[in-house]
PDB file of C-alpha atoms in Angstrom:
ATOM      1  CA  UNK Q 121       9.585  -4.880  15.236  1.00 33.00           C
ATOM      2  CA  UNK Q 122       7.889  -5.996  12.157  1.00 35.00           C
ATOM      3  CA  UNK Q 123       5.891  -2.968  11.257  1.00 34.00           C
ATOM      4  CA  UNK Q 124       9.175  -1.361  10.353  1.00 37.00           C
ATOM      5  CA  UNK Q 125       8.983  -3.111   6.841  1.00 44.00           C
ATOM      6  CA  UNK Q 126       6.043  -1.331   6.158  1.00 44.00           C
ATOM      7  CA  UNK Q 127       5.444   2.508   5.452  1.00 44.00           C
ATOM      8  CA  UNK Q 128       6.609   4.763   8.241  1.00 45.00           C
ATOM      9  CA  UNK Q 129       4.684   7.479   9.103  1.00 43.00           C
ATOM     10  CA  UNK Q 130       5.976  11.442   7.819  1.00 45.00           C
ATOM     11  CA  UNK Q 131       4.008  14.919   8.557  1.00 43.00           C
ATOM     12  CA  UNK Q 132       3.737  14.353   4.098  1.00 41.00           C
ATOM     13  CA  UNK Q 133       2.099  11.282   4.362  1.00 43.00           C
ATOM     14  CA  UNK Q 134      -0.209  12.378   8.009  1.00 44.00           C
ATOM     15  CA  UNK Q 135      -0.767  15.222   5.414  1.00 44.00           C
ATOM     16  CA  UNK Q 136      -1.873  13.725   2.498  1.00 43.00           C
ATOM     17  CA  UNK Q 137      -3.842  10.706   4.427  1.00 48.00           C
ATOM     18  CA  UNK Q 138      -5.979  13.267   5.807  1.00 47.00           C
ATOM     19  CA  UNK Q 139      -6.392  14.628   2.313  1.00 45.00           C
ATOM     20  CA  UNK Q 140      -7.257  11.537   1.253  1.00 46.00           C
ATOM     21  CA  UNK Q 141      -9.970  10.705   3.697  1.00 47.00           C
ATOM     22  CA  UNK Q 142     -12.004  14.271   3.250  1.00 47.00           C
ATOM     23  CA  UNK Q 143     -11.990  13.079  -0.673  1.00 44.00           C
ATOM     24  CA  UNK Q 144     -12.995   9.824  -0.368  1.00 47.00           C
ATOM     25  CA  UNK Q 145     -15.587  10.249   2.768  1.00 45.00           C
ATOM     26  CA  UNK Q 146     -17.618  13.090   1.066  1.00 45.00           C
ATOM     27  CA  UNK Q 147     -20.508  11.270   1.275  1.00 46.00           C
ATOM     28  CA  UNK Q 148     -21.824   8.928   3.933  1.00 49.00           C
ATOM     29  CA  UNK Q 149     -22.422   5.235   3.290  1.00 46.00           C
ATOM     30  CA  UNK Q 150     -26.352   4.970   2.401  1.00 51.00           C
ATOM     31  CA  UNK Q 151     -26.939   0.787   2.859  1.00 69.00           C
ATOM     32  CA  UNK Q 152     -24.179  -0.654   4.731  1.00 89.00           C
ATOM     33  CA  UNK Q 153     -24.244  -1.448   8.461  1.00 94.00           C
ATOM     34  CA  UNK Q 154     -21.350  -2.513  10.772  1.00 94.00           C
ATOM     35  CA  UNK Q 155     -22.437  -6.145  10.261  1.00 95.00           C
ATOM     36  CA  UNK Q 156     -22.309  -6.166   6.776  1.00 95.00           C
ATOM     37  CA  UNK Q 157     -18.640  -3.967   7.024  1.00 96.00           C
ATOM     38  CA  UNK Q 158     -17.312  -6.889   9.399  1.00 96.00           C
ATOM     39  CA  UNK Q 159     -18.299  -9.165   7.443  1.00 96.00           C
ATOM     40  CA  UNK Q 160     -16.902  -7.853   4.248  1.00 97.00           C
ATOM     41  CA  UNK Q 161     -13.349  -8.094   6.341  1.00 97.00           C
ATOM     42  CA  UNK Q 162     -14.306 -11.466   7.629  1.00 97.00           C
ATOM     43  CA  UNK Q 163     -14.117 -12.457   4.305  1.00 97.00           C
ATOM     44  CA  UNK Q 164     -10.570 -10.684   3.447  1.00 96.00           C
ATOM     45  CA  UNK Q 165      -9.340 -11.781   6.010  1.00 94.00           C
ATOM     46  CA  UNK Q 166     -10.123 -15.172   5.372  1.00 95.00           C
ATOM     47  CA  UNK Q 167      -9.002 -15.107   2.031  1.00 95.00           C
ATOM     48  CA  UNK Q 168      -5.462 -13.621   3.012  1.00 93.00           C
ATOM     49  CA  UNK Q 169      -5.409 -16.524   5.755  1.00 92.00           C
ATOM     50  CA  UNK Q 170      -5.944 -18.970   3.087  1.00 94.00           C
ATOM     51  CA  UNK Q 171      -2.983 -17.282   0.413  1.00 92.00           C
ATOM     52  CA  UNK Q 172      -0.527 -16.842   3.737  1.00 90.00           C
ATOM     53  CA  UNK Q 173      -1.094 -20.998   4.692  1.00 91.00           C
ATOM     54  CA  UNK Q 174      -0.752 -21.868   1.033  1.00 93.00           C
ATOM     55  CA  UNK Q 175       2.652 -22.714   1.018  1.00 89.00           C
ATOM     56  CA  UNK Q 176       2.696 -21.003  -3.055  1.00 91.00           C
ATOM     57  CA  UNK Q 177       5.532 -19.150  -4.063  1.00 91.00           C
ATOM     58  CA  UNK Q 178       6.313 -15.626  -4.385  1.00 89.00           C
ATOM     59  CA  UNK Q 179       4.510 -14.882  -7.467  1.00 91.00           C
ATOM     60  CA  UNK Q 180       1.781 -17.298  -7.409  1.00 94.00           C
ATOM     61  CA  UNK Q 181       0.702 -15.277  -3.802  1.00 92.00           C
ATOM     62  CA  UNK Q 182       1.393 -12.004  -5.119  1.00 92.00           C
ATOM     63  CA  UNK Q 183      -0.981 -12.857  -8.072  1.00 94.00           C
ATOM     64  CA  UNK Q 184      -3.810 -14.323  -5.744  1.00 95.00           C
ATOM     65  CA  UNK Q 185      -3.645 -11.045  -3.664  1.00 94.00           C
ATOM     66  CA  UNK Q 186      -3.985  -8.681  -6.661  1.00 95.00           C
ATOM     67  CA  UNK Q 187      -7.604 -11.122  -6.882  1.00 96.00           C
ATOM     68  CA  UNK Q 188      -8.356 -10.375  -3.181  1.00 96.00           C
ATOM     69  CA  UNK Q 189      -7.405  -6.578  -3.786  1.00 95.00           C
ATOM     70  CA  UNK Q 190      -9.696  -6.636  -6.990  1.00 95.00           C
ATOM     71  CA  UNK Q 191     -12.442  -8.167  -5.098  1.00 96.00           C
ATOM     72  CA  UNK Q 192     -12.328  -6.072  -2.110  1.00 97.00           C
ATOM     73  CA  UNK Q 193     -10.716  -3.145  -2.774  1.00 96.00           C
ATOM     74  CA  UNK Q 194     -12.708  -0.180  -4.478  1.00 97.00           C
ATOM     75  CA  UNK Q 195      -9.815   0.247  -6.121  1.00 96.00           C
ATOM     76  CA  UNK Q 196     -10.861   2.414  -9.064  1.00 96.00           C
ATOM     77  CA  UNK Q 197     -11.199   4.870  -6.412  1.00 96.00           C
ATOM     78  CA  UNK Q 198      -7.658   4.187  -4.346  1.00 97.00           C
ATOM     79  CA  UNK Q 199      -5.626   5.113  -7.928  1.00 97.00           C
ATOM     80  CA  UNK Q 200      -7.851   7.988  -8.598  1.00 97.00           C
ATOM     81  CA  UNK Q 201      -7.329   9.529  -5.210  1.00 96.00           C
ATOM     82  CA  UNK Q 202      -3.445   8.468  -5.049  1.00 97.00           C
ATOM     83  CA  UNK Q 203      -3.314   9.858  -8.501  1.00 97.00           C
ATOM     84  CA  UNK Q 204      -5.154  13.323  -7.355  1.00 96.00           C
ATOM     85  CA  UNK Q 205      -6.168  15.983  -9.860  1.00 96.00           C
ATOM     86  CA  UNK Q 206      -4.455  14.769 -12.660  1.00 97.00           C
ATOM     87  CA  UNK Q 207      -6.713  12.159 -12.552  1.00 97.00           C
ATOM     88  CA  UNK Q 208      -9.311  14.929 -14.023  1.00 95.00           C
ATOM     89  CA  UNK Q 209      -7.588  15.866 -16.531  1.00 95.00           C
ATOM     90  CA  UNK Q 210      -6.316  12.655 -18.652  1.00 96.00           C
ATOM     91  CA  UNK Q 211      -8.323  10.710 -20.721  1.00 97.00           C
ATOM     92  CA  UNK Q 212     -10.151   7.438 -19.598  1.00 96.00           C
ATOM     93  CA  UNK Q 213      -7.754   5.204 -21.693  1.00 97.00           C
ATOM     94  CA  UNK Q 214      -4.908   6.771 -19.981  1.00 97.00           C
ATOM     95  CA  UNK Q 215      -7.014   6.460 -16.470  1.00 98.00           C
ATOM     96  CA  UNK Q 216      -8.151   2.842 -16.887  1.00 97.00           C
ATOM     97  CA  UNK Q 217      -4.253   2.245 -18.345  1.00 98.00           C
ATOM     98  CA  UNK Q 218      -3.375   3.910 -14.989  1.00 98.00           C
ATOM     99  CA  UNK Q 219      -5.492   2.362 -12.953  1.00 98.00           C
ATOM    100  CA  UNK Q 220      -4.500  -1.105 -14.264  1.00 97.00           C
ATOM    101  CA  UNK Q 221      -0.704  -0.365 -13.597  1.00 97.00           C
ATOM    102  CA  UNK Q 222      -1.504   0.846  -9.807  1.00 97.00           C
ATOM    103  CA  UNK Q 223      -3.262  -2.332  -8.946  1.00 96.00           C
ATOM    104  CA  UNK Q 224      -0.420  -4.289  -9.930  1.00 95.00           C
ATOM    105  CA  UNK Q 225       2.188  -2.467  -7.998  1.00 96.00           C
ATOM    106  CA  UNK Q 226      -0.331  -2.464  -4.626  1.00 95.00           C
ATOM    107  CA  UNK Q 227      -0.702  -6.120  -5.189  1.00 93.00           C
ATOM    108  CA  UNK Q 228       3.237  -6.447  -5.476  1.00 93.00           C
ATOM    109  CA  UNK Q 229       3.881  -4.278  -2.940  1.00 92.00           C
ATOM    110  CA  UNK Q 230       1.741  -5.282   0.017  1.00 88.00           C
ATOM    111  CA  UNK Q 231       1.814  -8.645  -1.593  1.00 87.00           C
ATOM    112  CA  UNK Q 232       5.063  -9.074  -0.916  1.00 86.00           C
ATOM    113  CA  UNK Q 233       4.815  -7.857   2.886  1.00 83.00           C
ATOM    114  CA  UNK Q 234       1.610  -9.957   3.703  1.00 83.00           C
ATOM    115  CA  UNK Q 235       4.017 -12.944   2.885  1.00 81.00           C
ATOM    116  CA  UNK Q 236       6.332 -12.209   5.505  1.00 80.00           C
ATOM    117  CA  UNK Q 237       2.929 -12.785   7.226  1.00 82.00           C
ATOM    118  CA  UNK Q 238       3.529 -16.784   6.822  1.00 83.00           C
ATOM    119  CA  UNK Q 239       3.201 -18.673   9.952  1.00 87.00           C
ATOM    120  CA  UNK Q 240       0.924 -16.082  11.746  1.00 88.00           C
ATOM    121  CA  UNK Q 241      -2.842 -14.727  10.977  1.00 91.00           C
ATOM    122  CA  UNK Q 242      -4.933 -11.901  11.470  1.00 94.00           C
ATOM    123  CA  UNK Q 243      -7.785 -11.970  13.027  1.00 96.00           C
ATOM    124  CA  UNK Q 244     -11.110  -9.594  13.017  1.00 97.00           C
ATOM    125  CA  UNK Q 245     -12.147  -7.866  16.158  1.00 96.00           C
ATOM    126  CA  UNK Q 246     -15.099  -5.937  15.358  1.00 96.00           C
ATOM    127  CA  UNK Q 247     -16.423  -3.187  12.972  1.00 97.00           C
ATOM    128  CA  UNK Q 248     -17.458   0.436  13.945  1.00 96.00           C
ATOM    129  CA  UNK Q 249     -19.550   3.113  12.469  1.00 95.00           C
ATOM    130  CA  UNK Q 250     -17.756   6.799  12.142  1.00 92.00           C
ATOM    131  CA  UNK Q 251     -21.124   8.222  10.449  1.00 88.00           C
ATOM    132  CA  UNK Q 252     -19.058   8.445   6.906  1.00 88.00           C
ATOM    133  CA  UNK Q 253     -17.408   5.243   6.582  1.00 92.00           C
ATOM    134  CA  UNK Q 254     -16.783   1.890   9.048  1.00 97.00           C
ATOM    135  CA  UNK Q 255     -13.837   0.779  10.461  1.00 97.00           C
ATOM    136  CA  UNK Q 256     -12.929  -2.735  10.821  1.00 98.00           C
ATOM    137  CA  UNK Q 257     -10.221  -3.677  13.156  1.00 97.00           C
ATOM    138  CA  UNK Q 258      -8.155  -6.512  13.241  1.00 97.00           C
ATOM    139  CA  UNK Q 259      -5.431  -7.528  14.723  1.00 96.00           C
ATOM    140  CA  UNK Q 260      -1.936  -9.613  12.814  1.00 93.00           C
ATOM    141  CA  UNK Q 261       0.049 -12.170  14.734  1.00 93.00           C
ATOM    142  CA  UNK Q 262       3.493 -12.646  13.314  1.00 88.00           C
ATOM    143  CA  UNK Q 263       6.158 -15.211  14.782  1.00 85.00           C
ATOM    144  CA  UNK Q 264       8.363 -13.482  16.724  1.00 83.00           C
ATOM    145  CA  UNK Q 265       6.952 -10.028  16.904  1.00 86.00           C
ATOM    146  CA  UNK Q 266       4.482  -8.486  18.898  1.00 91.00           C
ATOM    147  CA  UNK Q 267       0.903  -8.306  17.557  1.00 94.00           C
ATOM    148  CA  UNK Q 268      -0.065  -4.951  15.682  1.00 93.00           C
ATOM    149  CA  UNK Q 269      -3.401  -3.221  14.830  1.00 95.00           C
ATOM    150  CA  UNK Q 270      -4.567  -3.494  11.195  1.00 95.00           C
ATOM    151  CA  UNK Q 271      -7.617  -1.366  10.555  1.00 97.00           C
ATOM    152  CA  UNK Q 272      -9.866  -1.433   6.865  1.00 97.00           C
ATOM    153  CA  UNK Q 273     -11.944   1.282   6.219  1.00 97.00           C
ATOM    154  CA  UNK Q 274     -14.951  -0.040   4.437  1.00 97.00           C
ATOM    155  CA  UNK Q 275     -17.975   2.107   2.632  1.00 95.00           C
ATOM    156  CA  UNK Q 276     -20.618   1.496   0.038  1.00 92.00           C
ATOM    157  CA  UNK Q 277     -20.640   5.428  -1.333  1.00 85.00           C
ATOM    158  CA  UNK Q 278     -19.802   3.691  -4.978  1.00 83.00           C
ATOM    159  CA  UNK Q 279     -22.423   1.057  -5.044  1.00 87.00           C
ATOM    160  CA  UNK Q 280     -20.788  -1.466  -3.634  1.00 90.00           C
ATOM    161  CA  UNK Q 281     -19.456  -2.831  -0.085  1.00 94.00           C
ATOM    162  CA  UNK Q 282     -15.804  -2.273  -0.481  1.00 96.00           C
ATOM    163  CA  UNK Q 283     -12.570  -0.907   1.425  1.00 97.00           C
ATOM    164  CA  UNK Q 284     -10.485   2.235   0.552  1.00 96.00           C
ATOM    165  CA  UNK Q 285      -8.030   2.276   3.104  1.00 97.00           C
ATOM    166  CA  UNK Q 286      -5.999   0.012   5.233  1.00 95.00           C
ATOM    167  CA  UNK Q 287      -4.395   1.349   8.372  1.00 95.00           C
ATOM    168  CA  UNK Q 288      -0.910  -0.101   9.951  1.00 90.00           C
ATOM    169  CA  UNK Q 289      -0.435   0.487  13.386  1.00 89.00           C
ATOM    170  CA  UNK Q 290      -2.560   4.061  12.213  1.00 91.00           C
ATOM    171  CA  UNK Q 291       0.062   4.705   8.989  1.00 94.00           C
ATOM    172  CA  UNK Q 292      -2.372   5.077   6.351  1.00 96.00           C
ATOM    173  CA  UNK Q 293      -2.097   2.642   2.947  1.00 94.00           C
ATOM    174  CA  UNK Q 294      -4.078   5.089   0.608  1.00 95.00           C
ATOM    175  CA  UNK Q 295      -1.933   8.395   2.417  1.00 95.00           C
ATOM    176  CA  UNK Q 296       1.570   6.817   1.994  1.00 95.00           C
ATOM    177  CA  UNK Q 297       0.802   5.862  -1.606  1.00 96.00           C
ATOM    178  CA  UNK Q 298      -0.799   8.993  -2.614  1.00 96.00           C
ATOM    179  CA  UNK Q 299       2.486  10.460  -1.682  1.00 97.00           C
ATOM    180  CA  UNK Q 300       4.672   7.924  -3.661  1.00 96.00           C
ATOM    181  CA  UNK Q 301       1.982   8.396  -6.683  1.00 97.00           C
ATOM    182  CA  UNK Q 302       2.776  11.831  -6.524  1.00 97.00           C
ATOM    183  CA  UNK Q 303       6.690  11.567  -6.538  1.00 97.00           C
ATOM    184  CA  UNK Q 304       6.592   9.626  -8.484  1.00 97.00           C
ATOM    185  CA  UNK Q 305       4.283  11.874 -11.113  1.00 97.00           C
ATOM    186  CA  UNK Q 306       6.927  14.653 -10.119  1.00 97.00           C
ATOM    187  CA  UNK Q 307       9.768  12.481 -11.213  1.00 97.00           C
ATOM    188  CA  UNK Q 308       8.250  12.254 -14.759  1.00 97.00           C
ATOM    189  CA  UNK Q 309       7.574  15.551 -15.267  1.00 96.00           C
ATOM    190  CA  UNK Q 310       3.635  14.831 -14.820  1.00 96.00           C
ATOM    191  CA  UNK Q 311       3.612  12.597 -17.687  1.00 97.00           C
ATOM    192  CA  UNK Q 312       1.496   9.685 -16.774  1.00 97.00           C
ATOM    193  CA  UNK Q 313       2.699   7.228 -19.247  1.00 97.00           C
ATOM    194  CA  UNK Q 314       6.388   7.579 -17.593  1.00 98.00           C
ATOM    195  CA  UNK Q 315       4.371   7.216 -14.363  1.00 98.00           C
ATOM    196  CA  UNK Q 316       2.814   3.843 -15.597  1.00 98.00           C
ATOM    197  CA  UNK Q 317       5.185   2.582 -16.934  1.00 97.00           C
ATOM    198  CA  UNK Q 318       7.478   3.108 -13.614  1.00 97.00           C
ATOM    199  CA  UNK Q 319       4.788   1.798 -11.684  1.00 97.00           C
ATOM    200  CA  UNK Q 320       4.479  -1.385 -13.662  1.00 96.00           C
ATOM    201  CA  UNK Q 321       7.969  -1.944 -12.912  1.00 92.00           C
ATOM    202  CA  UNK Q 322       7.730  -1.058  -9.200  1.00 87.00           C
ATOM    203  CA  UNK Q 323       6.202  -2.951  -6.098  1.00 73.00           C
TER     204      UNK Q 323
END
């Protein structure tokens, strides 16, 4: 089945998706109603629709979905919260330098596996309000697989409508690469710059 190109779930990445959501969710969204959530993924989605149909290549897609990532992603606070506590303690050149270096490997990485997307869409079902964030559900239709459940979590708690996680078939985008952060943080001895520079190189 297709989803098995993406993240499979582990009790580490359950874990640290749940981790993940208490950090992000502290506070409730203050302006934002289900329409406006829905139609924040309307949008996405139509975007995604429009890179998957384009017939580009490789790169040029990869490059227009870092855009649609940078548009609709609140993605300042997906690398702070993959990053965790060392994101407290480093200076905001090394953050924004961080930051910067995470966005490209997210575009390259899920880039890369909406592509496989060509020939099929996804399509928005409806929005929902938990009380601390919305969820947005949609549904992808690949050719030859059965059709899976994509859901965007979508909140305003920064100022502005955007989404901070994206759900696979329930395997958390922000959990699984909170735990790959982490590693990969580990790996360099919890020196960032060997972190950025291996994510620059990664994805």
């Amino acid at each position: 089945m297709m989803i098995s190109s993406w993240n499979r779930p582990s009790r580490r990445m359950v874990l640290a998706g749940a981790a993940t959501f208490s950090l992000l969710t502290a506070a409730p969204a203050v302006a934002l109603n289900v329409r406006q959530a829905e139609q924040l993924v309307d949008s996405l989605v139509a975007d995604i629709n429009r890179v998957i149909a384009s017939g580009k290549s490789e790169s040029a897609m990869i490059r227009d979905f870092e855009g649609i990532f940078a548009q609709y992603g609140d993605v300042p606070a997906i690398a702070r919260s993959a990053l965790g506590p060392t994101a407290r303690n480093i200076s905001s050149a090394e953050l924004r330098s961080y930051t910067s270096a995470f966005q490209g490997y997210i575009s390259r990485k899920y880039g890369k596996r909406f592509r496989e997307f060509i020939g099929g869409r996804i399509e928005v079902n409806g929005a929902s309000d938990t009380g601390r964030f919305f969820t947005v559900s949609t549904t992808a239709f690949l050719r030859g697989t059965n059709p899976f459940e994509v859901t965007f979590l979508v909140t305003d708690r920064n100022g502005q409508d955007r989404f901070i996680d994206m759900l696979i078939e329930g395997v958390s985008m922000l959990g699984t690469e909170r735990v790959e952060v982490r590693a990969l943080l580990d790996r360099n001895r919890g020196d960032v710059a060997g972190l950025i520079n291996d994510l620059q190189r990664s994805g």
